[in-house]
Amino acid sequence: MGGLYLLDYGAGNVRSLANALNRLGYDFKWVKKPEDILEADKLIFPGVGAFGSAMELLTSKNYAEPLKQYIKSGKPYMGICVGLQALFHGSEENPNVPGLCIIPGTVKLFNKTDKAVPHMGWNEVFCVRRTNEVNEDYLQDNHHGIKQGTVYYFVHSYAVPFTDELKEWTLATTQYGKEIFISVIQKDNILCTQFHPEKSGYAGLKVLRSFLQGEGIVSNTSRQLIIKNPEILPQDRFTKRIIACLDVRTNDQGDLVVTKGDQYDVRECNDGSGVSGQVRNLGKPVDLARRYFEEGADEITFLNITSFRNCPLTDLPMLEILKRTSETVFVPLTIGGGIRDVIDPDGKLHSALDVAGEYFRSGADKVSIGSDAVYAVEKYLANDKKLSGDTAIETIACAYGSQAVVISVDPRRVYVDSPANAMGHHVIPTSYPGPKGETLCWYQCTVKGGREGRDIDVHQLVTACEAMGAGEILLNCMDKDGTNSGYDLELIQDVKKAVNIPVIASSGAGREEHFEKVFVETNVEAALAAGIFHRREVPIQSVKNYLKERDILVRDIVS
Ligand code: 1PR
């Protein structure tokens, strides 16, 4: 039968890779049994999730031996992320689980002391191969579709450090913090990327196309190659992410629309008649997502904002939205709203893990958990901070990796005149005094889209969620939402200091300067905005240009 095969072992979003191949005009087959691997003329292994679960699944499905044989046969192999890591002897992530042992060495955890881990976002590759010291044309050309200085999308906590022993395997390295790791492996028939080409916009599609067009993957120069050791730069080339957020709900006519509220109220202003206004309609979700991809958004987040109602698995319109979006949008997609245990009309219970699984299979890369995270943390705190192992955060992180679990926080400011009046909550000083001149405040977590305040503060929430295995914090602020007055820097600084995982600043962006301020003053990894993008008040491109002019690294829209 031959042809191109994709190895899906059931962990995470492989739909995006399938969509990317379709987009490039290639047919493929899924590996369904071990023999398919040996049948393939070309094989792609898009590994996602944890090293241990990937290897265990490969073994339990009897894929490991045929995979080794396939790679030895000299036919083209492309590994992505865990598909790269699996070729090594093992990983610190699961020290007792052996890898495929094709390349010597161990995959190591990033050092967390100087940076957020997971390494999540767009970072630059440095091609180490040169034809000679003077003529650097090897790296100027698009070898394997990869070009010097281009940024690609990474999401991982473990990586293979660059060493002399691995020089012959290394095509490109990337620096994160002060660490240099191998971002592209290439030797003979093997091409592996630590980044996700299927999530790296048009630059990533180029890498896939190059692999698909190549007959076999051999070094493509007859001249002698020199390996140039990468130097540690004073600062890495990790870019700040700009995220477009689409709050989605059904409007009064029954259409699924993108809406946007002011402090979470998404209806048009009341006219004084006592009848509440219509739900604001700012466009169609799939069309808007597509527009933001083309305009250079580094990530797109969908939030189902009516998820406080029951959302049976049999009736999740957001699944269709994701499926359609992922056909044409090749940057990471997050979905939030309703990630919790749900009950179908026939009484059937589905776990949050099942719900998340449906979303991943429909094209989501991450799920964002709001209300359910608050309830889980309440239980965790009541249980002397003991992990139960059965919360949505823990079960999804265990199956799909921490990087796939975002915590969406909906806090509101509570002013107090002294810490004693904060009921034991984490209090910070504020330069924006409250109605009675209070100069202290704490941030109360809410559930059900801000409808209900709980006796828990943001500091408690984010630190507990990190301990439970969450991979990122999406930090909204009800007081700032839709105000265009800038992000709540005091809240964001406080959260950024409290956790080691990446933080996305959200709520209040109104002008380009607000993005600069939030990056400079809080060092968050990403900034999200909604209203200004939907209303075309500030284009994504002009945010990026503004930041670039001020030496803040961002992904170039053309790359
Ligand atoms: O609780 O897990 O089911 O998740 C519900 C999700 O829906 C949460 O992520 C919650 O933030 C979101 N949500 C619920 N109700 C609303 C609402 O607006 N009525 N949206 C809502 C929250 C905040 C951001 C907004 C930023 C940026 N909206 O999504 O995009 O504040 O806005 P701006 O740039 O215009 O200021 P669960």
Coordinates of C-alpha atoms and ligand atoms in Angstrom, one line a residue:
M1 CA 0.0 0.0 0.0
G2 CA 2.8 2.4 0.9
G3 CA 2.2 6.1 1.1
L4 CA 2.4 8.6 4.0
Y5 CA 1.3 7.4 7.4
L6 CA 0.6 9.3 10.6
L7 CA 1.2 7.6 13.9
D8 CA -1.6 8.6 16.3
Y9 CA -1.3 6.9 19.7
G10 CA -4.3 8.8 21.1
A11 CA -2.8 11.6 23.2
G12 CA -3.8 15.1 22.2
N13 CA -4.4 17.2 19.2
V14 CA -3.3 15.3 16.0
R15 CA -6.2 16.9 14.0
S16 CA -4.1 20.0 13.4
L17 CA -1.4 18.0 11.8
A18 CA -3.9 16.1 9.6
N19 CA -5.4 19.5 8.6
A20 CA -2.0 20.9 7.8
L21 CA -1.3 17.9 5.5
N22 CA -4.6 18.3 3.8
R23 CA -4.0 22.0 3.4
L24 CA -0.7 21.1 1.7
G25 CA -2.5 18.8 -0.6
Y26 CA -1.3 15.4 0.8
D27 CA -3.2 12.3 1.5
F28 CA -2.2 10.2 4.4
K29 CA -3.3 7.1 6.4
W30 CA -3.4 6.6 10.1
V31 CA -1.3 3.8 11.5
K32 CA -3.9 1.4 12.9
K33 CA -1.8 -1.7 13.4
P34 CA 1.9 -2.4 13.8
E35 CA 2.3 -3.7 10.2
D36 CA 1.2 -0.3 8.8
I37 CA 4.4 1.2 10.1
L38 CA 6.5 -1.1 8.0
E39 CA 4.2 -0.5 5.0
A40 CA 4.8 3.3 5.1
D41 CA 7.0 5.1 2.6
K42 CA 7.0 8.2 4.8
L43 CA 6.1 8.3 8.5
I44 CA 5.3 11.2 10.8
F45 CA 5.1 10.7 14.6
P46 CA 3.4 13.8 16.1
G47 CA 4.1 13.1 19.8
V48 CA 2.2 15.2 22.4
G49 CA 1.9 14.8 26.1
A50 CA 4.2 13.0 28.5
F51 CA 7.2 10.9 27.4
G52 CA 6.2 8.0 29.6
S53 CA 2.7 7.7 28.4
A54 CA 3.8 8.0 24.8
M55 CA 6.3 5.2 25.2
E56 CA 3.9 3.0 27.2
L57 CA 1.3 3.4 24.5
L58 CA 3.8 2.6 21.7
T59 CA 4.8 -0.5 23.6
S60 CA 1.3 -1.6 24.5
K61 CA 0.2 -1.2 20.9
N62 CA 3.3 -3.1 19.7
Y63 CA 4.5 -0.1 17.7
A64 CA 7.9 0.3 19.3
E65 CA 9.8 -2.5 17.4
P66 CA 8.3 -1.8 14.0
L67 CA 9.1 1.9 14.5
K68 CA 12.7 1.1 15.2
Q69 CA 12.8 -1.1 12.1
Y70 CA 11.2 1.5 10.0
I71 CA 13.7 4.1 11.0
K72 CA 16.6 1.7 10.4
S73 CA 15.3 1.0 7.0
G74 CA 16.3 4.4 5.8
K75 CA 12.8 5.6 4.8
P76 CA 11.9 9.2 5.8
Y77 CA 10.9 9.7 9.4
M78 CA 9.6 12.9 10.9
G79 CA 9.2 13.2 14.6
I80 CA 7.5 16.1 16.3
C81 CA 8.0 17.1 20.0
V82 CA 7.7 13.8 21.9
G83 CA 8.3 12.2 18.4
L84 CA 11.8 13.7 18.7
Q85 CA 12.3 12.8 22.4
A86 CA 11.2 9.2 21.9
L87 CA 14.4 8.5 19.8
F88 CA 16.6 9.0 22.9
H89 CA 17.5 6.5 25.6
G90 CA 15.1 8.1 28.2
S91 CA 13.7 11.2 29.8
E92 CA 13.9 12.7 33.2
E93 CA 10.1 13.0 32.9
N94 CA 9.7 9.3 33.4
P95 CA 13.1 7.9 34.4
N96 CA 12.0 4.3 34.5
V97 CA 10.6 4.2 31.0
P98 CA 13.1 3.5 28.2
G99 CA 13.0 5.4 24.9
L100 CA 13.6 3.9 21.5
C101 CA 17.4 4.2 22.1
I102 CA 18.2 5.4 18.5
I103 CA 20.1 8.5 19.7
P104 CA 22.4 8.5 22.8
G105 CA 21.4 10.8 25.6
T106 CA 18.6 11.7 27.9
V107 CA 15.8 14.3 27.7
K108 CA 16.1 16.8 30.6
L109 CA 13.7 19.1 32.5
F110 CA 14.3 22.8 31.9
N111 CA 15.8 24.7 34.8
K112 CA 12.9 26.6 36.4
T113 CA 14.9 29.1 38.4
D114 CA 15.3 31.8 35.6
K115 CA 12.2 31.3 33.5
A116 CA 8.6 30.0 33.3
V117 CA 8.3 26.3 32.5
P118 CA 6.7 24.9 30.3
H119 CA 8.5 26.7 27.5
M120 CA 5.4 27.7 25.7
G121 CA 5.4 30.1 22.8
W122 CA 7.4 31.2 19.8
N123 CA 11.2 31.0 19.9
E124 CA 13.9 31.3 17.3
V125 CA 16.1 28.6 15.8
F126 CA 19.8 28.8 15.2
C127 CA 21.1 26.5 12.4
V128 CA 24.4 25.1 13.6
R129 CA 25.5 23.7 10.2
R130 CA 27.6 25.9 7.9
T131 CA 29.3 25.1 4.6
N132 CA 32.3 27.1 5.7
E133 CA 33.2 29.9 8.1
V134 CA 32.8 32.7 5.6
N135 CA 30.1 31.5 3.2
E136 CA 27.2 30.8 5.4
D137 CA 24.8 29.9 2.6
Y138 CA 23.7 26.6 4.2
L139 CA 21.9 28.5 6.8
Q140 CA 20.6 31.2 4.5
D141 CA 18.8 28.7 2.3
N142 CA 15.7 27.0 3.5
H143 CA 17.2 23.6 4.4
H144 CA 14.4 21.2 5.3
G145 CA 12.2 24.3 5.1
I146 CA 13.9 25.7 8.1
K147 CA 15.4 29.2 8.0
Q148 CA 17.9 30.8 10.4
G149 CA 16.2 33.2 12.8
T150 CA 12.7 32.1 12.1
V151 CA 10.4 31.6 15.2
Y152 CA 8.4 28.4 15.6
Y153 CA 5.8 27.4 18.3
F154 CA 7.2 25.3 21.1
V155 CA 5.4 23.7 24.0
H156 CA 7.4 21.4 26.3
S157 CA 9.0 21.3 29.8
Y158 CA 11.7 18.7 28.8
A159 CA 14.3 19.1 26.1
V160 CA 17.6 17.6 24.8
P161 CA 20.5 19.9 25.8
F162 CA 23.0 20.5 23.0
T163 CA 26.3 18.6 23.6
D164 CA 29.4 17.8 21.5
E165 CA 28.3 14.2 21.4
L166 CA 25.1 15.2 19.7
K167 CA 26.7 17.6 17.2
E168 CA 26.3 15.2 14.2
W169 CA 22.6 14.9 14.9
T170 CA 21.9 18.6 15.3
L171 CA 20.6 20.9 12.6
A172 CA 19.4 23.7 14.8
T173 CA 19.4 24.8 18.4
T174 CA 17.2 27.2 20.4
Q175 CA 18.0 29.2 23.6
Y176 CA 15.5 29.4 26.4
G177 CA 16.7 31.4 29.4
K178 CA 20.4 30.5 29.6
E179 CA 19.8 26.9 28.3
I180 CA 20.5 25.8 24.7
F181 CA 18.6 22.8 23.5
I182 CA 18.3 20.9 20.2
S183 CA 15.3 22.2 18.4
V184 CA 15.9 20.3 15.1
I185 CA 17.5 16.9 14.6
Q186 CA 18.5 15.8 11.2
K187 CA 20.6 12.9 10.1
D188 CA 20.2 10.7 7.0
N189 CA 16.5 9.8 6.9
I190 CA 15.6 11.4 10.2
L191 CA 14.1 14.8 10.6
C192 CA 12.7 15.8 14.0
T193 CA 11.5 19.1 15.4
Q194 CA 11.0 19.9 19.1
F195 CA 8.6 22.7 17.9
H196 CA 5.2 22.0 16.3
P197 CA 5.3 22.8 12.6
E198 CA 1.6 22.3 12.4
K199 CA 1.1 25.1 14.9
S200 CA 3.8 27.5 13.6
G201 CA 1.8 29.4 11.0
Y202 CA 3.1 29.5 7.4
A203 CA 6.7 29.0 8.6
G204 CA 5.7 25.6 10.0
L205 CA 3.8 24.6 6.9
K206 CA 7.0 25.2 4.9
V207 CA 8.9 22.7 7.1
L208 CA 6.1 20.1 6.6
R209 CA 6.1 20.7 2.8
S210 CA 9.8 20.3 2.6
F211 CA 9.6 16.9 4.4
L212 CA 6.7 15.8 2.2
Q213 CA 8.4 16.8 -1.0
G214 CA 11.8 15.3 -0.2
E215 CA 12.6 11.8 -1.5
G216 CA 14.6 10.8 1.5
I217 CA 16.2 13.2 4.0
V218 CA 19.9 13.3 3.4
S219 CA 22.4 16.2 3.9
N220 CA 21.7 18.4 1.0
T221 CA 25.1 19.8 0.2
S222 CA 28.2 18.2 -1.3
R223 CA 30.4 20.7 0.4
Q224 CA 32.0 19.9 3.7
L225 CA 29.9 21.0 6.7
I226 CA 31.2 22.8 9.7
I227 CA 29.2 22.7 12.9
K228 CA 29.3 26.0 14.6
N229 CA 28.7 25.8 18.3
P230 CA 25.8 28.0 19.4
E231 CA 26.8 30.8 21.7
I232 CA 24.8 31.6 24.8
L233 CA 23.3 35.1 24.1
P234 CA 22.8 37.5 27.0
Q235 CA 19.1 37.2 26.4
D236 CA 17.1 34.4 24.6
R237 CA 15.0 35.2 21.5
F238 CA 11.7 34.0 23.0
T239 CA 8.9 36.2 21.8
K240 CA 6.0 37.7 23.7
R241 CA 2.7 36.2 22.6
I242 CA -0.3 38.3 21.5
I243 CA -3.5 36.4 21.9
A244 CA -7.0 37.2 20.5
C245 CA -9.9 36.0 22.6
L246 CA -13.3 35.2 21.3
D247 CA -16.1 35.1 23.9
V248 CA -18.8 33.0 22.2
R249 CA -22.5 32.5 23.1
T250 CA -25.9 32.1 21.4
N251 CA -27.6 35.4 20.8
D252 CA -31.3 36.1 21.2
Q253 CA -31.9 34.9 17.6
G254 CA -30.3 31.5 18.4
D255 CA -27.0 32.2 16.4
L256 CA -23.7 31.4 17.9
V257 CA -21.8 34.7 17.9
V258 CA -18.7 36.3 19.2
T259 CA -19.7 38.8 21.9
K260 CA -17.9 41.1 24.2
G261 CA -19.0 42.6 27.5
D262 CA -18.1 45.5 29.8
Q263 CA -17.2 44.0 33.1
Y264 CA -18.7 40.7 31.9
D265 CA -22.1 42.2 30.9
V266 CA -22.5 41.3 27.2
R267 CA -25.8 43.0 26.5
E268 CA -26.3 46.3 24.8
C269 CA -26.9 49.2 27.3
N270 CA -30.4 49.3 28.7
D271 CA -32.6 52.0 27.3
G272 CA -34.2 52.7 30.7
S273 CA -37.3 50.7 29.9
G274 CA -36.3 47.9 32.3
V275 CA -35.9 45.5 29.4
S276 CA -32.3 44.3 29.0
G277 CA -30.6 44.9 25.6
Q278 CA -29.6 42.4 23.0
V279 CA -26.5 40.3 23.2
R280 CA -23.8 42.2 21.4
N281 CA -22.8 40.5 18.1
L282 CA -19.3 41.1 17.0
G283 CA -19.0 38.5 14.3
K284 CA -18.9 34.8 13.5
P285 CA -16.4 32.7 15.5
V286 CA -14.8 30.8 12.7
D287 CA -14.5 33.9 10.4
L288 CA -13.0 36.0 13.2
A289 CA -10.5 33.3 14.2
R290 CA -9.4 33.0 10.6
R291 CA -9.0 36.8 10.4
Y292 CA -6.9 37.0 13.5
F293 CA -4.6 34.1 12.3
E294 CA -4.0 36.1 9.0
E295 CA -3.4 39.3 11.0
G296 CA -0.7 37.6 13.1
A297 CA -2.3 36.5 16.3
D298 CA 0.1 34.1 18.0
E299 CA -2.7 32.1 19.6
I300 CA -6.5 32.1 19.6
T301 CA -8.7 31.5 22.6
F302 CA -12.4 30.6 22.5
L303 CA -14.5 30.9 25.6
N304 CA -17.9 29.5 25.8
I305 CA -19.4 32.0 28.1
T306 CA -22.7 30.3 28.7
S307 CA -21.1 27.3 30.2
F308 CA -22.6 28.0 33.6
R309 CA -25.7 26.2 32.1
N310 CA -25.5 22.5 31.7
C311 CA -23.4 21.6 28.6
P312 CA -24.2 18.0 27.6
L313 CA -21.5 16.3 25.6
T314 CA -24.1 15.5 23.0
D315 CA -24.7 19.3 22.4
L316 CA -21.4 21.1 22.3
P317 CA -21.5 23.5 19.3
M318 CA -18.0 24.6 20.2
L319 CA -16.7 21.3 18.9
E320 CA -17.9 22.1 15.4
I321 CA -16.4 25.6 15.7
L322 CA -13.0 24.1 16.6
K323 CA -13.1 21.5 13.9
R324 CA -13.8 24.2 11.3
T325 CA -11.3 26.7 12.7
S326 CA -8.5 24.2 12.8
E327 CA -8.9 23.5 9.1
T328 CA -7.4 26.9 8.2
V329 CA -5.8 28.3 11.4
F330 CA -2.3 27.0 12.1
V331 CA -1.6 28.6 15.5
P332 CA -2.5 27.1 18.9
L333 CA -6.2 27.0 19.9
T334 CA -7.5 27.1 23.4
I335 CA -11.0 26.3 24.4
G336 CA -12.6 27.3 27.7
G337 CA -16.1 27.1 29.3
G338 CA -17.7 24.0 30.5
I339 CA -14.6 21.9 31.1
R340 CA -16.0 19.8 34.0
D341 CA -18.0 16.7 34.6
V342 CA -21.2 16.9 32.6
I343 CA -24.5 14.9 32.3
D344 CA -26.2 14.2 29.1
P345 CA -30.0 14.4 28.9
D346 CA -30.2 10.6 29.1
G347 CA -28.5 10.8 32.5
K348 CA -25.1 9.6 31.2
L349 CA -22.2 11.2 33.1
H350 CA -19.0 12.2 31.3
S351 CA -15.9 13.2 33.2
A352 CA -14.1 16.5 32.6
L353 CA -11.3 14.3 31.0
D354 CA -13.8 12.9 28.5
V355 CA -15.0 16.5 27.7
A356 CA -11.4 17.7 27.2
G357 CA -10.6 14.7 25.1
E358 CA -13.5 15.6 22.7
Y359 CA -12.1 19.1 22.4
F360 CA -8.5 17.9 21.8
R361 CA -9.7 15.6 19.1
S362 CA -11.6 18.5 17.5
G363 CA -8.5 20.6 17.2
A364 CA -7.9 22.3 20.6
D365 CA -4.4 22.4 21.9
K366 CA -5.3 23.5 25.4
V367 CA -8.4 23.6 27.5
S368 CA -9.0 26.4 29.9
I369 CA -10.8 25.6 33.2
G370 CA -12.6 28.4 35.2
S371 CA -15.2 27.5 37.8
D372 CA -14.2 23.9 38.2
A373 CA -10.6 25.0 39.2
V374 CA -12.1 27.2 42.0
Y375 CA -14.1 24.3 43.3
A376 CA -11.1 21.9 43.1
V377 CA -8.9 24.4 45.0
E378 CA -11.5 24.8 47.7
K379 CA -11.4 21.0 48.2
Y380 CA -7.6 20.9 48.1
L381 CA -7.3 23.6 50.7
A382 CA -9.9 21.9 52.9
N383 CA -7.9 18.7 52.6
D384 CA -4.7 20.2 54.0
K385 CA -3.3 20.7 50.5
K386 CA -3.3 17.0 49.7
L387 CA -3.8 16.1 46.0
S388 CA -6.8 13.9 45.3
G389 CA -5.7 12.9 41.8
D390 CA -9.3 13.0 40.5
T391 CA -9.8 16.7 39.7
A392 CA -10.1 17.9 36.2
I393 CA -6.8 19.7 36.4
E394 CA -5.0 16.6 37.6
T395 CA -6.6 14.0 35.3
I396 CA -6.3 16.2 32.1
A397 CA -2.6 17.1 32.9
C398 CA -1.8 13.5 33.6
A399 CA -3.3 12.3 30.3
Y400 CA -2.4 15.2 28.0
G401 CA 0.4 17.0 29.8
S402 CA 0.4 20.2 31.9
Q403 CA 0.9 22.3 28.9
A404 CA -2.6 21.4 27.8
V405 CA -4.3 22.8 31.0
V406 CA -4.9 26.5 31.3
I407 CA -6.6 28.0 34.4
S408 CA -8.9 30.9 33.5
V409 CA -9.3 33.2 36.6
D410 CA -12.2 35.7 36.9
P411 CA -11.3 37.8 39.9
R412 CA -12.7 41.1 41.2
R413 CA -11.1 43.6 43.5
V414 CA -12.2 43.8 47.2
Y415 CA -10.9 46.9 49.0
V416 CA -10.1 46.8 52.7
D417 CA -8.7 49.4 55.1
S418 CA -6.6 46.9 56.9
P419 CA -5.3 43.3 56.4
A420 CA -7.3 42.2 59.4
N421 CA -10.5 42.9 57.4
A422 CA -9.5 40.7 54.6
M423 CA -10.6 37.5 56.3
G424 CA -7.1 36.0 56.0
H425 CA -6.8 36.7 52.2
H426 CA -3.7 37.7 50.4
V427 CA -3.7 41.5 50.5
I428 CA -1.7 43.9 48.3
P429 CA -1.2 47.6 48.5
T430 CA -2.8 49.5 45.6
S431 CA -2.1 52.9 44.1
Y432 CA -5.7 53.2 43.0
P433 CA -7.6 53.8 46.3
G434 CA -11.1 52.3 46.8
P435 CA -14.3 54.3 47.2
K436 CA -13.5 55.1 50.9
G437 CA -9.9 55.8 50.2
E438 CA -8.7 52.3 51.0
T439 CA -5.2 51.6 49.9
L440 CA -5.3 47.8 50.3
C441 CA -7.1 45.2 48.3
W442 CA -7.4 41.5 47.7
Y443 CA -8.7 39.7 44.6
Q444 CA -11.7 37.4 45.1
C445 CA -12.2 34.5 42.7
T446 CA -15.6 34.1 41.1
V447 CA -17.4 31.2 39.4
K448 CA -20.1 31.0 36.7
G449 CA -18.7 33.9 34.6
G450 CA -18.4 36.2 37.6
R451 CA -22.0 35.6 38.8
E452 CA -20.8 34.2 42.2
G453 CA -18.0 35.2 44.5
R454 CA -16.2 32.6 46.5
D455 CA -14.2 32.7 49.7
I456 CA -10.9 32.2 48.0
D457 CA -8.3 34.7 46.7
V458 CA -6.4 34.6 43.4
H459 CA -3.1 34.0 45.2
Q460 CA -4.5 30.8 46.8
L461 CA -6.0 29.8 43.5
V462 CA -3.0 30.1 41.2
T463 CA -0.5 28.5 43.6
A464 CA -2.8 25.6 44.2
C465 CA -3.5 25.1 40.5
E466 CA 0.2 25.1 39.8
A467 CA 0.7 22.4 42.5
M468 CA -2.1 20.4 40.9
G469 CA -0.4 20.4 37.5
A470 CA -1.8 23.3 35.6
G471 CA 0.5 24.6 32.8
E472 CA -0.6 28.2 32.4
I473 CA -2.7 31.0 34.0
L474 CA -5.1 33.1 31.9
L475 CA -5.6 36.0 34.3
N476 CA -8.7 38.1 33.6
C477 CA -9.9 40.9 35.8
M478 CA -13.6 41.7 36.1
D479 CA -13.0 45.3 37.1
K480 CA -10.9 45.9 34.0
D481 CA -12.8 43.8 31.4
G482 CA -13.9 45.9 28.4
T483 CA -12.8 49.2 30.0
N484 CA -9.9 49.9 27.5
S485 CA -8.1 51.5 30.4
G486 CA -5.1 49.1 30.5
Y487 CA -4.3 45.8 32.3
D488 CA -4.5 45.6 36.1
L489 CA -0.7 45.6 36.6
E490 CA -0.9 45.3 40.3
L491 CA -2.8 42.0 40.1
I492 CA -0.7 40.7 37.3
Q493 CA 2.6 41.5 39.0
D494 CA 1.4 39.7 42.1
V495 CA 0.4 36.5 40.2
K496 CA 3.5 36.5 38.1
K497 CA 5.6 36.5 41.3
A498 CA 3.6 33.7 42.8
V499 CA 3.9 31.0 40.1
N500 CA 6.5 29.5 37.8
I501 CA 4.2 28.6 35.0
P502 CA 3.5 31.1 32.1
V503 CA 0.9 33.8 32.8
I504 CA -1.4 35.5 30.2
A505 CA -2.4 39.0 31.1
S506 CA -6.1 39.7 30.1
S507 CA -8.7 42.4 30.4
G508 CA -8.5 46.1 29.8
A509 CA -6.3 46.5 26.7
G510 CA -7.2 49.7 24.9
R511 CA -4.1 50.9 23.2
E512 CA -0.7 49.7 22.0
E513 CA 1.1 51.2 25.1
H514 CA -0.9 48.9 27.3
F515 CA 0.8 45.9 25.8
E516 CA 4.2 47.5 26.3
K517 CA 3.5 48.3 29.9
V518 CA 2.3 44.9 30.8
F519 CA 5.3 43.2 29.3
V520 CA 7.8 45.6 30.7
E521 CA 6.3 46.0 34.2
T522 CA 5.2 42.4 34.8
N523 CA 7.3 40.2 32.5
V524 CA 4.3 38.1 31.6
E525 CA 4.7 35.7 28.7
A526 CA 1.6 36.7 26.8
A527 CA -1.1 39.4 26.6
L528 CA -4.7 38.8 25.5
A529 CA -7.2 41.2 24.2
A530 CA -10.7 41.0 22.8
G531 CA -12.8 44.2 22.3
I532 CA -10.1 46.3 20.6
F533 CA -9.4 43.6 18.0
H534 CA -13.1 42.8 17.4
R535 CA -14.0 46.5 16.9
R536 CA -10.9 47.0 14.7
E537 CA -9.8 49.8 17.0
V538 CA -6.2 48.5 17.3
P539 CA -5.0 46.0 14.8
I540 CA -2.8 43.1 16.0
Q541 CA -0.1 44.3 13.5
S542 CA 0.1 47.7 15.0
V543 CA 0.5 46.2 18.5
K544 CA 3.4 44.1 17.2
N545 CA 5.0 47.0 15.3
Y546 CA 4.8 49.2 18.4
L547 CA 6.4 46.5 20.6
K548 CA 9.1 45.8 18.0
E549 CA 10.0 49.5 17.9
R550 CA 10.6 49.3 21.6
D551 CA 12.8 46.2 21.4
I552 CA 10.2 43.8 22.7
L553 CA 10.5 40.6 20.8
V554 CA 7.4 39.5 18.9
R555 CA 6.7 37.1 16.1
D556 CA 7.0 38.6 12.7
I557 CA 3.7 38.4 10.9
V558 CA 5.3 37.5 7.6
S559 CA 7.2 34.5 9.0
Ligands
1PR1 O1 -16.2 28.5 34.4 O2 -14.8 26.8 33.3 O3 -17.1 27.2 32.5 O4 -15.4 28.9 32.1 C1 -16.2 30.0 31.7 C2 -15.2 30.9 30.9 O5 -16.0 31.9 30.3 C3 -14.2 31.6 31.8 O6 -13.0 31.5 31.2 C4 -14.7 33.0 31.9 O7 -13.6 33.9 32.0 C5 -15.5 33.2 30.7 N1 -16.7 34.1 30.8 C6 -17.8 33.8 31.4 N2 -18.7 34.8 31.3 C7 -18.0 35.8 30.7 C8 -18.6 37.1 30.4 O8 -17.9 38.0 29.8 N3 -19.8 37.3 30.7 N4 -15.8 36.0 29.7 C9 -16.8 35.3 30.4 C10 -14.8 36.4 30.3 C11 -13.0 37.8 29.9 C12 -12.1 37.6 28.7 C13 -12.1 38.9 27.9 C14 -10.9 39.7 28.4 C15 -10.4 40.7 27.5 N5 -14.3 37.4 29.5 O9 -12.6 36.6 28.0 O10 -11.9 38.4 26.6 O11 -11.4 40.3 29.6 O12 -11.4 41.6 27.2 P1 -11.0 43.1 26.7 O13 -9.7 43.0 26.0 O14 -12.1 43.5 25.8 O15 -10.9 43.9 27.9 P2 -15.9 27.8 33.1

